[in-house]
Amino acid sequence: MVRKDPIFEARTNVKLHSNRLKKEAARAEATFKSEKAKADRAMKNREFQIARIHAASAVREKRRQVTLKSEAARADVIINELKAAQSTRDTSRTLALASRGLDAASKSVNLEHLVSHANNFLARSEDFKIASSAIEDVAQGVSMQEYGAEGGE
């Protein structure tokens, strides 16, 4: 059975809820506009009691729309916080795996063997420096013989 990620599930549920709230807010806005238009028509027809009823309904729908939009905004904030939590968790898992890998690598490395190889390398590079210095001296001597004292640099 596949283990489900609780943060991902929560993010998905909150996102769905946010989308529903936004759609409902859009419907409330449409209802508000409709009720406002009905109130305007009733006012023109001098039906003030009916206009008052439609105006009250328009005010209720406008308040409902504002409430729904604010709830959707809060849901979006929660979604972003869940994303940050998921990212932090994933980063910490990656770092833990890297740390375990480094521990395993450090246990498998024989430091004495590594130091002896490094010392051997340093000794050989010193021998190489001495040999290259001797070759330079010989080359300089040959050029002095060929070109004379002025032929050198």
mmCIF file of N, CA and C in Angstrom, residues 4 16 22 28 30 45-46 60 66 73 80 82 90 95 97-99 104-105 124 126 133 140 142-143 149:
data_model
loop_
_atom_site.group_PDB
_atom_site.id
_atom_site.type_symbol
_atom_site.label_atom_id
_atom_site.label_comp_id
_atom_site.label_asym_id
_atom_site.label_seq_id
_atom_site.Cartn_x
_atom_site.Cartn_y
_atom_site.Cartn_z
ATOM 1 N N LYS A 4 0.436 7.707 1.960
ATOM 2 C CA LYS A 4 -0.004 9.012 1.476
ATOM 3 C C LYS A 4 0.694 10.122 2.249
ATOM 4 N N LEU A 16 -8.969 22.820 -3.066
ATOM 5 C CA LEU A 16 -10.331 22.571 -3.549
ATOM 6 C C LEU A 16 -11.338 23.471 -2.832
ATOM 7 N N LYS A 22 -14.179 30.647 -4.093
ATOM 8 C CA LYS A 22 -14.067 31.667 -5.146
ATOM 9 C C LYS A 22 -15.246 31.585 -6.117
ATOM 10 N N ALA A 28 -22.284 34.911 -5.804
ATOM 11 C CA ALA A 28 -22.862 35.931 -4.921
ATOM 12 C C ALA A 28 -22.793 37.310 -5.572
ATOM 13 N N ALA A 30 -22.876 37.888 -8.809
ATOM 14 C CA ALA A 30 -23.902 37.904 -9.857
ATOM 15 C C ALA A 30 -25.285 38.128 -9.245
ATOM 16 N N ASN A 45 -40.389 52.246 -10.943
ATOM 17 C CA ASN A 45 -41.832 51.982 -11.014
ATOM 18 C C ASN A 45 -42.560 52.474 -9.758
ATOM 19 N N ARG A 46 -41.830 53.112 -8.858
ATOM 20 C CA ARG A 46 -42.376 53.659 -7.610
ATOM 21 C C ARG A 46 -42.966 52.563 -6.712
ATOM 22 N N ARG A 60 -27.180 41.874 1.503
ATOM 23 C CA ARG A 60 -26.806 40.562 2.064
ATOM 24 C C ARG A 60 -25.852 39.813 1.134
ATOM 25 N N VAL A 66 -18.110 39.339 0.035
ATOM 26 C CA VAL A 66 -16.899 39.809 0.715
ATOM 27 C C VAL A 66 -16.400 38.749 1.698
ATOM 28 N N ALA A 73 -9.106 33.950 0.548
ATOM 29 C CA ALA A 73 -7.763 34.515 0.738
ATOM 30 C C ALA A 73 -7.056 33.831 1.904
ATOM 31 N N ASN A 80 -0.076 28.322 0.960
ATOM 32 C CA ASN A 80 1.329 28.734 0.879
ATOM 33 C C ASN A 80 2.128 28.255 2.086
ATOM 34 N N LEU A 82 1.476 25.542 3.826
ATOM 35 C CA LEU A 82 1.657 24.098 3.638
ATOM 36 C C LEU A 82 2.751 23.807 2.612
ATOM 37 N N ASP A 90 11.019 18.269 2.845
ATOM 38 C CA ASP A 90 11.774 17.608 1.779
ATOM 39 C C ASP A 90 13.257 17.950 1.855
ATOM 40 N N LEU A 95 18.865 16.399 3.288
ATOM 41 C CA LEU A 95 20.063 16.612 4.104
ATOM 42 C C LEU A 95 20.351 15.400 4.990
ATOM 43 N N LEU A 97 19.631 12.271 4.279
ATOM 44 C CA LEU A 97 20.196 11.236 3.404
ATOM 45 C C LEU A 97 21.656 11.534 3.077
ATOM 46 N N ALA A 98 21.957 12.796 2.805
ATOM 47 C CA ALA A 98 23.338 13.175 2.502
ATOM 48 C C ALA A 98 24.229 12.946 3.712
ATOM 49 N N SER A 99 23.726 13.253 4.884
ATOM 50 C CA SER A 99 24.496 13.053 6.112
ATOM 51 C C SER A 99 24.788 11.571 6.330
ATOM 52 N N ALA A 104 28.597 6.978 6.095
ATOM 53 C CA ALA A 104 29.002 5.689 5.516
ATOM 54 C C ALA A 104 30.331 5.824 4.788
ATOM 55 N N ALA A 105 30.512 6.919 4.064
ATOM 56 C CA ALA A 105 31.767 7.125 3.334
ATOM 57 C C ALA A 105 32.931 7.305 4.293
ATOM 58 N N ARG A 124 57.272 11.899 -4.392
ATOM 59 C CA ARG A 124 57.522 11.776 -5.835
ATOM 60 C C ARG A 124 57.493 13.131 -6.529
ATOM 61 N N GLU A 126 58.383 15.901 -5.201
ATOM 62 C CA GLU A 126 59.654 16.549 -4.841
ATOM 63 C C GLU A 126 60.772 16.023 -5.734
ATOM 64 N N SER A 133 64.528 20.593 -12.357
ATOM 65 C CA SER A 133 65.516 21.648 -12.126
ATOM 66 C C SER A 133 66.846 21.273 -12.771
ATOM 67 N N GLN A 140 70.067 25.080 -20.060
ATOM 68 C CA GLN A 140 70.643 26.418 -20.038
ATOM 69 C C GLN A 140 72.129 26.349 -20.403
ATOM 70 N N VAL A 142 73.539 24.125 -22.349
ATOM 71 C CA VAL A 142 73.638 23.828 -23.777
ATOM 72 C C VAL A 142 73.415 25.098 -24.581
ATOM 73 N N SER A 143 72.421 25.903 -24.205
ATOM 74 C CA SER A 143 72.162 27.134 -24.952
ATOM 75 C C SER A 143 73.300 28.126 -24.777
ATOM 76 N N ALA A 149 77.500 33.820 -24.387
ATOM 77 C CA ALA A 149 76.939 34.503 -23.226
ATOM 78 C C ALA A 149 75.773 35.386 -23.623
#
